[in-house]
Amino acid sequence: KLEYLDLGINYLSDTGFKEIVLSESVKMNSLKTLLLNDNRLSDLSLETLVQAPVFSELEFLNLDYTQVGNGMAKALCESDNLMALKTLSFERGYLNDEGMKDFIRWPGLPGLENLNLSTNKLTSEGTVLLAECGKTQLLKALALSYNLIDDVGIEALGRSPHLTHLRELKVGRNPFTEKGAIFLKNSTTLTAMKVLILYEGADNTPDLMNFSK
């Protein structure tokens, strides 16, 4: 039974992915890990993926460096598939604040443990939505680096009553200031956090240090 499938860096298109999913020669009912990173996939492929019952046992999904964005979030929130997913990564995608409104409605979000949204189009508005979402209580690792998040979003993360299991948070290269960084470091609600990565923080604060707790 196939449990691991790496299709990353293959110039794969939406049409090609759909053909693979529909192919009877590729049995994916037991698939646990699916890597689709660095392909030419758009939200259409995500619609194909979430509608396919063969991915019901999928636990790890990598969509880094694809053309996935708000359509992916909409497809997720309208489907009850992918409920076993524990790790979701779509770094360098096109998810913005509007897409986050759909993403937090995804029925599978309560089971997610690792989420990578680095290098998307999120501002503090979308970050506040995620921080205030009660479905994130099992998250252990969250990456939001290289977005457009200022102090408002950073402080929302720091006061979130739902991210109590979060052990690792990456928010580097966002336009927050030292004020937001200190607030996050001194959070009284993120009690499980062991690693807080700020990198260089805001470009106008190049000496902002990393914190490890």
N, C-alpha and C. Protein backbone atom coordinates (compact mmCIF):
# COMPACT_ATOMS: atom_id res chain seq x y z
N LYS A 1 0.84 -1.20 0.00
CA LYS A 1 0.00 0.00 0.00
C LYS A 1 0.87 1.25 0.00
N LEU A 2 0.60 2.15 -0.91
CA LEU A 2 1.39 3.37 -1.05
C LEU A 2 1.06 4.34 0.09
N GLU A 3 2.08 4.72 0.86
CA GLU A 3 1.87 5.65 1.97
C GLU A 3 2.61 6.97 1.78
N TYR A 4 3.60 7.00 0.88
CA TYR A 4 4.43 8.19 0.68
C TYR A 4 4.57 8.44 -0.81
N LEU A 5 4.22 9.67 -1.26
CA LEU A 5 4.31 9.99 -2.67
C LEU A 5 4.92 11.38 -2.84
N ASP A 6 6.07 11.43 -3.50
CA ASP A 6 6.78 12.69 -3.74
C ASP A 6 6.67 13.05 -5.21
N LEU A 7 5.87 14.09 -5.50
CA LEU A 7 5.70 14.60 -6.86
C LEU A 7 6.30 15.99 -6.98
N GLY A 8 7.11 16.38 -6.02
CA GLY A 8 7.69 17.70 -6.00
C GLY A 8 8.67 17.94 -7.14
N ILE A 9 8.76 19.20 -7.57
CA ILE A 9 9.71 19.65 -8.61
C ILE A 9 9.57 18.80 -9.87
N ASN A 10 8.37 18.77 -10.41
CA ASN A 10 8.10 17.93 -11.57
C ASN A 10 7.41 18.66 -12.71
N TYR A 11 7.30 19.98 -12.65
CA TYR A 11 6.59 20.74 -13.68
C TYR A 11 5.15 20.23 -13.84
N LEU A 12 4.59 19.72 -12.77
CA LEU A 12 3.26 19.13 -12.82
C LEU A 12 2.21 20.23 -12.95
N SER A 13 1.25 20.03 -13.85
CA SER A 13 0.17 20.99 -14.07
C SER A 13 -1.11 20.50 -13.40
N ASP A 14 -2.13 21.34 -13.40
CA ASP A 14 -3.42 20.94 -12.84
C ASP A 14 -3.98 19.73 -13.58
N THR A 15 -3.84 19.73 -14.89
CA THR A 15 -4.33 18.61 -15.70
C THR A 15 -3.59 17.32 -15.38
N GLY A 16 -2.27 17.43 -15.26
CA GLY A 16 -1.47 16.25 -14.94
C GLY A 16 -1.80 15.68 -13.58
N PHE A 17 -2.00 16.56 -12.60
CA PHE A 17 -2.33 16.08 -11.26
C PHE A 17 -3.69 15.39 -11.25
N LYS A 18 -4.65 15.96 -11.95
CA LYS A 18 -5.98 15.35 -12.00
C LYS A 18 -5.92 13.96 -12.63
N GLU A 19 -5.09 13.81 -13.66
CA GLU A 19 -4.94 12.50 -14.31
C GLU A 19 -4.37 11.48 -13.34
N ILE A 20 -3.42 11.91 -12.52
CA ILE A 20 -2.82 11.00 -11.54
C ILE A 20 -3.86 10.58 -10.51
N VAL A 21 -4.65 11.54 -10.02
CA VAL A 21 -5.66 11.25 -9.00
C VAL A 21 -6.71 10.27 -9.53
N LEU A 22 -7.09 10.46 -10.79
CA LEU A 22 -8.15 9.63 -11.38
C LEU A 22 -7.62 8.30 -11.92
N SER A 23 -6.31 8.17 -11.99
CA SER A 23 -5.73 6.95 -12.56
C SER A 23 -5.97 5.75 -11.65
N GLU A 24 -6.43 4.67 -12.23
CA GLU A 24 -6.67 3.45 -11.45
C GLU A 24 -5.37 2.70 -11.17
N SER A 25 -4.30 3.08 -11.86
CA SER A 25 -3.02 2.39 -11.68
C SER A 25 -2.26 2.90 -10.46
N VAL A 26 -2.68 4.06 -9.91
CA VAL A 26 -2.02 4.61 -8.73
C VAL A 26 -2.99 4.51 -7.55
N LYS A 27 -2.73 3.59 -6.65
CA LYS A 27 -3.61 3.37 -5.50
C LYS A 27 -3.17 4.25 -4.34
N MET A 28 -4.00 5.22 -3.98
CA MET A 28 -3.61 6.19 -2.95
C MET A 28 -4.51 6.17 -1.73
N ASN A 29 -5.29 5.13 -1.57
CA ASN A 29 -6.23 5.07 -0.44
C ASN A 29 -5.54 5.06 0.91
N SER A 30 -4.28 4.60 0.95
CA SER A 30 -3.54 4.52 2.21
C SER A 30 -2.47 5.60 2.33
N LEU A 31 -2.51 6.58 1.43
CA LEU A 31 -1.47 7.60 1.39
C LEU A 31 -1.47 8.46 2.66
N LYS A 32 -0.28 8.60 3.27
CA LYS A 32 -0.12 9.42 4.47
C LYS A 32 0.59 10.73 4.17
N THR A 33 1.54 10.71 3.22
CA THR A 33 2.35 11.88 2.90
C THR A 33 2.29 12.15 1.40
N LEU A 34 2.00 13.43 1.05
CA LEU A 34 1.95 13.83 -0.34
C LEU A 34 2.71 15.14 -0.52
N LEU A 35 3.76 15.10 -1.35
CA LEU A 35 4.57 16.28 -1.63
C LEU A 35 4.27 16.77 -3.04
N LEU A 36 3.77 18.00 -3.14
CA LEU A 36 3.42 18.60 -4.43
C LEU A 36 4.15 19.92 -4.64
N ASN A 37 5.16 20.17 -3.85
CA ASN A 37 5.87 21.45 -3.88
C ASN A 37 6.58 21.70 -5.21
N ASP A 38 6.78 22.98 -5.51
CA ASP A 38 7.54 23.41 -6.69
C ASP A 38 6.95 22.85 -7.99
N ASN A 39 5.65 22.98 -8.14
CA ASN A 39 4.97 22.60 -9.37
C ASN A 39 4.13 23.75 -9.89
N ARG A 40 3.48 23.54 -11.01
CA ARG A 40 2.67 24.57 -11.64
C ARG A 40 1.20 24.40 -11.28
N LEU A 41 0.96 24.08 -10.05
CA LEU A 41 -0.40 23.79 -9.60
C LEU A 41 -1.10 25.05 -9.11
N SER A 42 -2.37 25.16 -9.42
CA SER A 42 -3.17 26.28 -8.96
C SER A 42 -4.26 25.77 -8.01
N ASP A 43 -5.18 26.64 -7.66
CA ASP A 43 -6.28 26.24 -6.78
C ASP A 43 -7.12 25.12 -7.38
N LEU A 44 -7.10 24.97 -8.70
CA LEU A 44 -7.86 23.90 -9.35
C LEU A 44 -7.40 22.52 -8.87
N SER A 45 -6.11 22.37 -8.65
CA SER A 45 -5.60 21.09 -8.16
C SER A 45 -6.07 20.81 -6.74
N LEU A 46 -6.20 21.89 -5.95
CA LEU A 46 -6.71 21.70 -4.59
C LEU A 46 -8.16 21.28 -4.59
N GLU A 47 -8.92 21.80 -5.53
CA GLU A 47 -10.31 21.37 -5.65
C GLU A 47 -10.36 19.89 -5.99
N THR A 48 -9.48 19.45 -6.89
CA THR A 48 -9.39 18.03 -7.23
C THR A 48 -9.03 17.21 -6.00
N LEU A 49 -8.06 17.70 -5.23
CA LEU A 49 -7.55 16.96 -4.07
C LEU A 49 -8.62 16.81 -2.99
N VAL A 50 -9.28 17.91 -2.63
CA VAL A 50 -10.24 17.84 -1.51
C VAL A 50 -11.51 17.09 -1.88
N GLN A 51 -11.78 16.95 -3.17
CA GLN A 51 -12.97 16.23 -3.60
C GLN A 51 -12.72 14.74 -3.76
N ALA A 52 -11.45 14.34 -3.70
CA ALA A 52 -11.10 12.93 -3.93
C ALA A 52 -11.10 12.15 -2.62
N PRO A 53 -11.98 11.18 -2.45
CA PRO A 53 -12.04 10.41 -1.20
C PRO A 53 -10.80 9.57 -0.93
N VAL A 54 -9.93 9.38 -1.97
CA VAL A 54 -8.74 8.54 -1.78
C VAL A 54 -7.75 9.18 -0.81
N PHE A 55 -7.91 10.47 -0.50
CA PHE A 55 -6.97 11.15 0.39
C PHE A 55 -7.49 11.23 1.83
N SER A 56 -8.40 10.38 2.19
CA SER A 56 -9.02 10.45 3.51
C SER A 56 -8.05 10.17 4.65
N GLU A 57 -6.93 9.46 4.35
CA GLU A 57 -5.97 9.14 5.41
C GLU A 57 -4.72 10.03 5.36
N LEU A 58 -4.72 11.02 4.47
CA LEU A 58 -3.56 11.89 4.30
C LEU A 58 -3.27 12.69 5.57
N GLU A 59 -2.00 12.66 6.02
CA GLU A 59 -1.60 13.36 7.23
C GLU A 59 -0.63 14.51 6.97
N PHE A 60 0.10 14.47 5.86
CA PHE A 60 1.13 15.46 5.56
C PHE A 60 0.96 15.92 4.12
N LEU A 61 0.79 17.24 3.92
CA LEU A 61 0.60 17.79 2.58
C LEU A 61 1.50 19.01 2.40
N ASN A 62 2.37 18.96 1.38
CA ASN A 62 3.29 20.05 1.08
C ASN A 62 2.92 20.67 -0.26
N LEU A 63 2.56 21.96 -0.22
CA LEU A 63 2.19 22.72 -1.42
C LEU A 63 3.09 23.93 -1.62
N ASP A 64 4.28 23.89 -1.05
CA ASP A 64 5.20 25.02 -1.14
C ASP A 64 5.53 25.37 -2.59
N TYR A 65 5.68 26.67 -2.85
CA TYR A 65 6.13 27.15 -4.15
C TYR A 65 5.22 26.67 -5.29
N THR A 66 3.92 26.77 -5.06
CA THR A 66 2.94 26.53 -6.12
C THR A 66 2.13 27.82 -6.29
N GLN A 67 1.08 27.78 -7.05
CA GLN A 67 0.24 28.95 -7.28
C GLN A 67 -1.05 28.90 -6.49
N VAL A 68 -0.97 28.23 -5.36
CA VAL A 68 -2.14 28.03 -4.51
C VAL A 68 -2.44 29.29 -3.69
N GLY A 69 -3.72 29.58 -3.49
CA GLY A 69 -4.08 30.76 -2.72
C GLY A 69 -5.47 30.67 -2.12
N ASN A 70 -6.27 31.70 -2.33
CA ASN A 70 -7.58 31.78 -1.70
C ASN A 70 -8.53 30.67 -2.15
N GLY A 71 -8.40 30.23 -3.40
CA GLY A 71 -9.25 29.14 -3.87
C GLY A 71 -9.02 27.86 -3.10
N MET A 72 -7.77 27.66 -2.67
CA MET A 72 -7.46 26.49 -1.85
C MET A 72 -8.22 26.55 -0.54
N ALA A 73 -8.22 27.74 0.09
CA ALA A 73 -8.91 27.90 1.36
C ALA A 73 -10.41 27.67 1.21
N LYS A 74 -10.97 28.16 0.12
CA LYS A 74 -12.40 27.98 -0.13
C LYS A 74 -12.73 26.52 -0.35
N ALA A 75 -11.88 25.82 -1.11
CA ALA A 75 -12.10 24.39 -1.36
C ALA A 75 -12.05 23.59 -0.06
N LEU A 76 -11.11 23.94 0.82
CA LEU A 76 -11.00 23.24 2.10
C LEU A 76 -12.23 23.44 2.96
N CYS A 77 -12.70 24.68 3.06
CA CYS A 77 -13.81 24.96 3.99
C CYS A 77 -15.12 24.36 3.51
N GLU A 78 -15.18 23.99 2.22
CA GLU A 78 -16.41 23.42 1.67
C GLU A 78 -16.36 21.90 1.59
N SER A 79 -15.31 21.30 2.16
CA SER A 79 -15.14 19.85 2.07
C SER A 79 -14.94 19.23 3.44
N ASP A 80 -15.41 18.00 3.60
CA ASP A 80 -15.16 17.28 4.84
C ASP A 80 -14.11 16.18 4.62
N ASN A 81 -13.37 16.28 3.51
CA ASN A 81 -12.23 15.39 3.31
C ASN A 81 -10.99 15.99 3.99
N LEU A 82 -9.88 15.29 3.92
CA LEU A 82 -8.62 15.72 4.53
C LEU A 82 -8.75 15.95 6.04
N MET A 83 -9.62 15.22 6.66
CA MET A 83 -9.84 15.39 8.10
C MET A 83 -8.72 14.79 8.94
N ALA A 84 -7.85 13.96 8.33
CA ALA A 84 -6.75 13.34 9.07
C ALA A 84 -5.47 14.17 8.99
N LEU A 85 -5.50 15.28 8.26
CA LEU A 85 -4.29 16.07 8.02
C LEU A 85 -3.76 16.67 9.32
N LYS A 86 -2.45 16.47 9.54
CA LYS A 86 -1.78 17.00 10.72
C LYS A 86 -0.77 18.09 10.36
N THR A 87 -0.22 18.02 9.15
CA THR A 87 0.76 19.01 8.69
C THR A 87 0.34 19.55 7.33
N LEU A 88 0.25 20.88 7.24
CA LEU A 88 -0.10 21.54 5.99
C LEU A 88 0.89 22.67 5.75
N SER A 89 1.57 22.63 4.61
CA SER A 89 2.55 23.65 4.28
C SER A 89 2.29 24.20 2.90
N PHE A 90 2.01 25.51 2.82
CA PHE A 90 1.99 26.16 1.51
C PHE A 90 2.72 27.49 1.60
N GLU A 91 4.03 27.33 1.71
CA GLU A 91 4.93 28.48 1.73
C GLU A 91 5.05 29.08 0.33
N ARG A 92 5.19 30.38 0.29
CA ARG A 92 5.27 31.14 -0.96
C ARG A 92 4.04 30.88 -1.83
N GLY A 93 2.89 31.13 -1.23
CA GLY A 93 1.64 31.00 -1.96
C GLY A 93 0.96 32.36 -2.10
N TYR A 94 -0.34 32.33 -2.28
CA TYR A 94 -1.08 33.55 -2.56
C TYR A 94 -2.28 33.72 -1.63
N LEU A 95 -2.19 33.19 -0.43
CA LEU A 95 -3.26 33.34 0.54
C LEU A 95 -3.22 34.73 1.15
N ASN A 96 -4.36 35.45 1.12
CA ASN A 96 -4.44 36.76 1.75
C ASN A 96 -5.51 36.76 2.82
N ASP A 97 -5.86 37.93 3.33
CA ASP A 97 -6.79 38.02 4.45
C ASP A 97 -8.18 37.48 4.09
N GLU A 98 -8.61 37.72 2.86
CA GLU A 98 -9.92 37.21 2.44
C GLU A 98 -9.91 35.69 2.45
N GLY A 99 -8.81 35.10 2.00
CA GLY A 99 -8.69 33.65 2.01
C GLY A 99 -8.67 33.08 3.42
N MET A 100 -8.08 33.84 4.36
CA MET A 100 -8.04 33.38 5.74
C MET A 100 -9.44 33.24 6.33
N LYS A 101 -10.37 34.07 5.87
CA LYS A 101 -11.76 33.97 6.36
C LYS A 101 -12.34 32.61 6.03
N ASP A 102 -11.99 32.06 4.88
CA ASP A 102 -12.43 30.72 4.52
C ASP A 102 -11.61 29.65 5.22
N PHE A 103 -10.30 29.88 5.31
CA PHE A 103 -9.42 28.87 5.89
C PHE A 103 -9.81 28.51 7.32
N ILE A 104 -10.18 29.50 8.13
CA ILE A 104 -10.53 29.21 9.52
C ILE A 104 -11.86 28.48 9.65
N ARG A 105 -12.57 28.36 8.56
CA ARG A 105 -13.83 27.61 8.56
C ARG A 105 -13.63 26.15 8.16
N TRP A 106 -12.40 25.79 7.80
CA TRP A 106 -12.10 24.43 7.36
C TRP A 106 -12.40 23.43 8.48
N PRO A 107 -13.22 22.42 8.21
CA PRO A 107 -13.56 21.43 9.25
C PRO A 107 -12.37 20.65 9.77
N GLY A 108 -11.30 20.55 8.96
CA GLY A 108 -10.13 19.77 9.39
C GLY A 108 -9.14 20.55 10.22
N LEU A 109 -9.35 21.85 10.37
CA LEU A 109 -8.38 22.69 11.11
C LEU A 109 -8.18 22.25 12.56
N PRO A 110 -9.21 21.80 13.27
CA PRO A 110 -8.99 21.40 14.67
C PRO A 110 -7.99 20.27 14.87
N GLY A 111 -7.72 19.47 13.83
CA GLY A 111 -6.78 18.37 13.96
C GLY A 111 -5.36 18.72 13.53
N LEU A 112 -5.17 19.93 13.03
CA LEU A 112 -3.87 20.32 12.48
C LEU A 112 -2.87 20.62 13.60
N GLU A 113 -1.63 20.11 13.43
CA GLU A 113 -0.57 20.32 14.42
C GLU A 113 0.55 21.21 13.90
N ASN A 114 0.76 21.22 12.59
CA ASN A 114 1.84 22.01 12.00
C ASN A 114 1.30 22.77 10.78
N LEU A 115 1.49 24.10 10.79
CA LEU A 115 0.97 24.94 9.71
C LEU A 115 2.03 25.93 9.26
N ASN A 116 2.35 25.90 7.98
CA ASN A 116 3.33 26.81 7.41
C ASN A 116 2.65 27.72 6.39
N LEU A 117 2.54 29.01 6.72
CA LEU A 117 1.95 30.01 5.83
C LEU A 117 2.96 31.10 5.50
N SER A 118 4.23 30.78 5.58
CA SER A 118 5.25 31.78 5.30
C SER A 118 5.20 32.23 3.84
N THR A 119 5.57 33.48 3.62
CA THR A 119 5.67 34.06 2.28
C THR A 119 4.35 33.97 1.53
N ASN A 120 3.29 34.45 2.17
CA ASN A 120 2.02 34.60 1.51
C ASN A 120 1.67 36.09 1.47
N LYS A 121 0.42 36.43 1.53
CA LYS A 121 -0.01 37.83 1.42
C LYS A 121 -0.82 38.27 2.64
N LEU A 122 -0.51 37.70 3.77
CA LEU A 122 -1.29 37.96 4.99
C LEU A 122 -0.85 39.24 5.68
N THR A 123 -1.83 40.03 6.13
CA THR A 123 -1.56 41.20 6.95
C THR A 123 -2.02 40.89 8.37
N SER A 124 -2.04 41.90 9.20
CA SER A 124 -2.50 41.69 10.58
C SER A 124 -3.97 41.28 10.64
N GLU A 125 -4.76 41.73 9.66
CA GLU A 125 -6.18 41.36 9.65
C GLU A 125 -6.36 39.85 9.62
N GLY A 126 -5.66 39.19 8.70
CA GLY A 126 -5.75 37.74 8.61
C GLY A 126 -5.12 37.05 9.79
N THR A 127 -4.05 37.64 10.33
CA THR A 127 -3.37 37.05 11.49
C THR A 127 -4.26 37.09 12.72
N VAL A 128 -4.99 38.18 12.90
CA VAL A 128 -5.94 38.29 14.02
C VAL A 128 -7.02 37.22 13.89
N LEU A 129 -7.51 37.00 12.69
CA LEU A 129 -8.53 35.96 12.47
C LEU A 129 -8.00 34.60 12.91
N LEU A 130 -6.76 34.29 12.55
CA LEU A 130 -6.17 33.00 12.91
C LEU A 130 -5.94 32.91 14.41
N ALA A 131 -5.44 34.00 15.01
CA ALA A 131 -5.15 34.01 16.44
C ALA A 131 -6.42 33.85 17.29
N GLU A 132 -7.52 34.36 16.79
CA GLU A 132 -8.78 34.32 17.55
C GLU A 132 -9.63 33.11 17.20
N CYS A 133 -9.13 32.25 16.30
CA CYS A 133 -9.88 31.07 15.89
C CYS A 133 -9.75 29.96 16.93
N GLY A 134 -10.86 29.48 17.39
CA GLY A 134 -10.86 28.44 18.42
C GLY A 134 -10.51 27.05 17.91
N LYS A 135 -10.28 26.92 16.60
CA LYS A 135 -9.96 25.62 16.02
C LYS A 135 -8.46 25.32 15.99
N THR A 136 -7.65 26.20 16.55
CA THR A 136 -6.19 26.05 16.44
C THR A 136 -5.57 25.49 17.72
N GLN A 137 -6.34 24.89 18.56
CA GLN A 137 -5.84 24.51 19.88
C GLN A 137 -4.80 23.40 19.87
N LEU A 138 -4.72 22.63 18.79
CA LEU A 138 -3.73 21.55 18.73
C LEU A 138 -2.46 21.95 17.99
N LEU A 139 -2.41 23.17 17.46
CA LEU A 139 -1.22 23.60 16.73
C LEU A 139 0.02 23.59 17.61
N LYS A 140 1.08 22.95 17.11
CA LYS A 140 2.35 22.91 17.83
C LYS A 140 3.40 23.77 17.14
N ALA A 141 3.27 23.95 15.83
CA ALA A 141 4.23 24.75 15.08
C ALA A 141 3.48 25.62 14.07
N LEU A 142 3.83 26.91 14.05
CA LEU A 142 3.18 27.86 13.15
C LEU A 142 4.25 28.76 12.53
N ALA A 143 4.27 28.83 11.20
CA ALA A 143 5.23 29.68 10.49
C ALA A 143 4.48 30.74 9.70
N LEU A 144 4.81 32.01 9.98
CA LEU A 144 4.17 33.15 9.31
C LEU A 144 5.21 34.14 8.80
N SER A 145 6.42 33.70 8.61
CA SER A 145 7.49 34.58 8.17
C SER A 145 7.21 35.15 6.78
N TYR A 146 7.82 36.31 6.49
CA TYR A 146 7.73 36.92 5.17
C TYR A 146 6.29 37.18 4.73
N ASN A 147 5.50 37.76 5.61
CA ASN A 147 4.17 38.23 5.25
C ASN A 147 4.13 39.75 5.45
N LEU A 148 3.00 40.29 5.80
CA LEU A 148 2.83 41.74 5.95
C LEU A 148 2.23 42.06 7.31
N ILE A 149 2.73 41.40 8.34
CA ILE A 149 2.13 41.45 9.67
C ILE A 149 2.83 42.50 10.54
N ASP A 150 2.06 43.46 11.04
CA ASP A 150 2.63 44.49 11.91
C ASP A 150 2.36 44.17 13.37
N ASP A 151 2.55 45.14 14.25
CA ASP A 151 2.41 44.90 15.69
C ASP A 151 1.02 44.40 16.08
N VAL A 152 0.00 44.85 15.37
CA VAL A 152 -1.37 44.43 15.71
C VAL A 152 -1.52 42.92 15.59
N GLY A 153 -1.03 42.36 14.50
CA GLY A 153 -1.12 40.91 14.32
C GLY A 153 -0.21 40.15 15.25
N ILE A 154 0.99 40.67 15.46
CA ILE A 154 1.95 40.01 16.35
C ILE A 154 1.40 39.96 17.77
N GLU A 155 0.82 41.06 18.23
CA GLU A 155 0.28 41.09 19.59
C GLU A 155 -0.97 40.21 19.71
N ALA A 156 -1.73 40.07 18.62
CA ALA A 156 -2.87 39.16 18.64
C ALA A 156 -2.42 37.72 18.86
N LEU A 157 -1.31 37.35 18.23
CA LEU A 157 -0.75 36.02 18.46
C LEU A 157 -0.33 35.87 19.92
N GLY A 158 0.27 36.92 20.45
CA GLY A 158 0.78 36.87 21.82
C GLY A 158 -0.29 36.78 22.88
N ARG A 159 -1.50 37.21 22.56
CA ARG A 159 -2.58 37.14 23.55
C ARG A 159 -3.62 36.08 23.23
N SER A 160 -3.35 35.27 22.21
CA SER A 160 -4.32 34.25 21.81
C SER A 160 -4.56 33.23 22.92
N PRO A 161 -5.82 32.98 23.28
CA PRO A 161 -6.12 31.98 24.29
C PRO A 161 -6.21 30.57 23.72
N HIS A 162 -6.04 30.46 22.40
CA HIS A 162 -6.24 29.17 21.73
C HIS A 162 -4.93 28.47 21.36
N LEU A 163 -3.85 29.22 21.24
CA LEU A 163 -2.57 28.64 20.81
C LEU A 163 -1.75 28.13 21.99
N THR A 164 -2.42 27.52 22.92
CA THR A 164 -1.78 27.10 24.17
C THR A 164 -0.84 25.91 24.01
N HIS A 165 -0.95 25.17 22.90
CA HIS A 165 -0.05 24.04 22.66
C HIS A 165 1.09 24.40 21.72
N LEU A 166 1.15 25.66 21.29
CA LEU A 166 2.16 26.08 20.33
C LEU A 166 3.55 26.05 20.95
N ARG A 167 4.45 25.28 20.31
CA ARG A 167 5.82 25.15 20.81
C ARG A 167 6.82 25.93 19.96
N GLU A 168 6.47 26.17 18.70
CA GLU A 168 7.40 26.86 17.80
C GLU A 168 6.64 27.88 16.95
N LEU A 169 7.12 29.12 16.96
CA LEU A 169 6.49 30.19 16.19
C LEU A 169 7.55 30.95 15.41
N LYS A 170 7.35 31.04 14.09
CA LYS A 170 8.27 31.77 13.23
C LYS A 170 7.53 32.95 12.59
N VAL A 171 8.00 34.15 12.87
CA VAL A 171 7.34 35.35 12.34
C VAL A 171 8.35 36.33 11.71
N GLY A 172 9.51 35.84 11.35
CA GLY A 172 10.55 36.72 10.83
C GLY A 172 10.18 37.44 9.55
N ARG A 173 10.86 38.59 9.34
CA ARG A 173 10.68 39.38 8.13
C ARG A 173 9.23 39.83 7.92
N ASN A 174 8.62 40.31 8.98
CA ASN A 174 7.34 40.99 8.93
C ASN A 174 7.55 42.41 9.45
N PRO A 175 6.72 43.36 9.05
CA PRO A 175 6.95 44.77 9.44
C PRO A 175 6.47 45.14 10.84
N PHE A 176 6.76 44.30 11.83
CA PHE A 176 6.46 44.66 13.21
C PHE A 176 7.67 45.35 13.82
N THR A 177 7.47 45.95 14.97
CA THR A 177 8.55 46.68 15.62
C THR A 177 9.02 45.92 16.86
N GLU A 178 9.96 46.51 17.54
CA GLU A 178 10.47 45.88 18.77
C GLU A 178 9.37 45.78 19.82
N LYS A 179 8.44 46.72 19.80
CA LYS A 179 7.30 46.68 20.72
C LYS A 179 6.52 45.37 20.58
N GLY A 180 6.20 45.01 19.33
CA GLY A 180 5.49 43.77 19.10
C GLY A 180 6.31 42.56 19.47
N ALA A 181 7.61 42.62 19.17
CA ALA A 181 8.49 41.49 19.48
C ALA A 181 8.55 41.23 20.98
N ILE A 182 8.69 42.29 21.76
CA ILE A 182 8.77 42.14 23.21
C ILE A 182 7.46 41.62 23.78
N PHE A 183 6.34 42.13 23.23
CA PHE A 183 5.03 41.66 23.68
C PHE A 183 4.89 40.16 23.45
N LEU A 184 5.31 39.72 22.26
CA LEU A 184 5.21 38.30 21.94
C LEU A 184 6.12 37.46 22.82
N LYS A 185 7.32 37.93 23.05
CA LYS A 185 8.26 37.20 23.91
C LYS A 185 7.72 37.03 25.32
N ASN A 186 7.01 38.05 25.81
CA ASN A 186 6.52 38.03 27.19
C ASN A 186 5.09 37.51 27.30
N SER A 187 4.59 36.86 26.26
CA SER A 187 3.22 36.36 26.26
C SER A 187 2.94 35.48 27.47
N THR A 188 1.80 35.69 28.08
CA THR A 188 1.39 34.88 29.23
C THR A 188 0.42 33.77 28.83
N THR A 189 0.06 33.72 27.55
CA THR A 189 -0.87 32.68 27.10
C THR A 189 -0.17 31.58 26.28
N LEU A 190 0.93 31.93 25.63
CA LEU A 190 1.66 30.93 24.84
C LEU A 190 2.64 30.19 25.74
N THR A 191 2.11 29.52 26.71
CA THR A 191 2.93 28.93 27.78
C THR A 191 3.73 27.72 27.36
N ALA A 192 3.36 27.07 26.25
CA ALA A 192 4.10 25.88 25.81
C ALA A 192 5.23 26.22 24.85
N MET A 193 5.35 27.47 24.45
CA MET A 193 6.30 27.84 23.41
C MET A 193 7.74 27.69 23.88
N LYS A 194 8.55 27.00 23.07
CA LYS A 194 9.96 26.79 23.34
C LYS A 194 10.85 27.57 22.38
N VAL A 195 10.37 27.79 21.16
CA VAL A 195 11.17 28.47 20.15
C VAL A 195 10.36 29.59 19.51
N LEU A 196 10.90 30.80 19.60
CA LEU A 196 10.30 31.96 18.96
C LEU A 196 11.35 32.56 18.04
N ILE A 197 11.11 32.49 16.75
CA ILE A 197 12.08 32.97 15.76
C ILE A 197 11.58 34.29 15.18
N LEU A 198 12.35 35.34 15.42
CA LEU A 198 12.01 36.66 14.90
C LEU A 198 12.93 37.08 13.76
N TYR A 199 14.02 36.37 13.57
CA TYR A 199 15.05 36.74 12.60
C TYR A 199 15.43 38.20 12.80
N GLU A 200 15.29 39.03 11.77
CA GLU A 200 15.68 40.42 11.90
C GLU A 200 14.49 41.32 12.14
N GLY A 201 13.32 40.73 12.31
CA GLY A 201 12.13 41.52 12.55
C GLY A 201 11.89 42.51 11.44
N ALA A 202 11.51 43.72 11.80
CA ALA A 202 11.27 44.76 10.81
C ALA A 202 12.59 45.21 10.20
N ASP A 203 12.54 45.62 8.95
CA ASP A 203 13.75 46.07 8.27
C ASP A 203 14.38 47.28 8.97
N ASN A 204 13.54 48.08 9.65
CA ASN A 204 14.08 49.26 10.32
C ASN A 204 14.56 48.96 11.74
N THR A 205 14.55 47.68 12.10
CA THR A 205 15.09 47.26 13.39
C THR A 205 16.04 46.09 13.15
N PRO A 206 17.15 46.31 12.49
CA PRO A 206 18.02 45.21 12.07
C PRO A 206 18.69 44.46 13.21
N ASP A 207 18.72 45.06 14.41
CA ASP A 207 19.38 44.39 15.52
C ASP A 207 18.42 43.66 16.43
N LEU A 208 17.16 43.50 15.98
CA LEU A 208 16.18 42.78 16.79
C LEU A 208 16.62 41.33 16.93
N MET A 209 16.72 40.86 18.14
CA MET A 209 17.31 39.57 18.39
C MET A 209 16.27 38.44 18.30
N ASN A 210 16.77 37.21 18.16
CA ASN A 210 15.90 36.04 18.26
C ASN A 210 15.72 35.70 19.73
N PHE A 211 14.58 35.10 20.03
CA PHE A 211 14.32 34.68 21.39
C PHE A 211 14.08 33.17 21.40
N SER A 212 14.63 32.48 22.35
CA SER A 212 14.29 31.07 22.59
C SER A 212 13.87 30.95 24.04
N LYS A 213 12.73 30.33 24.26
CA LYS A 213 12.23 30.18 25.63
C LYS A 213 12.27 28.70 26.02
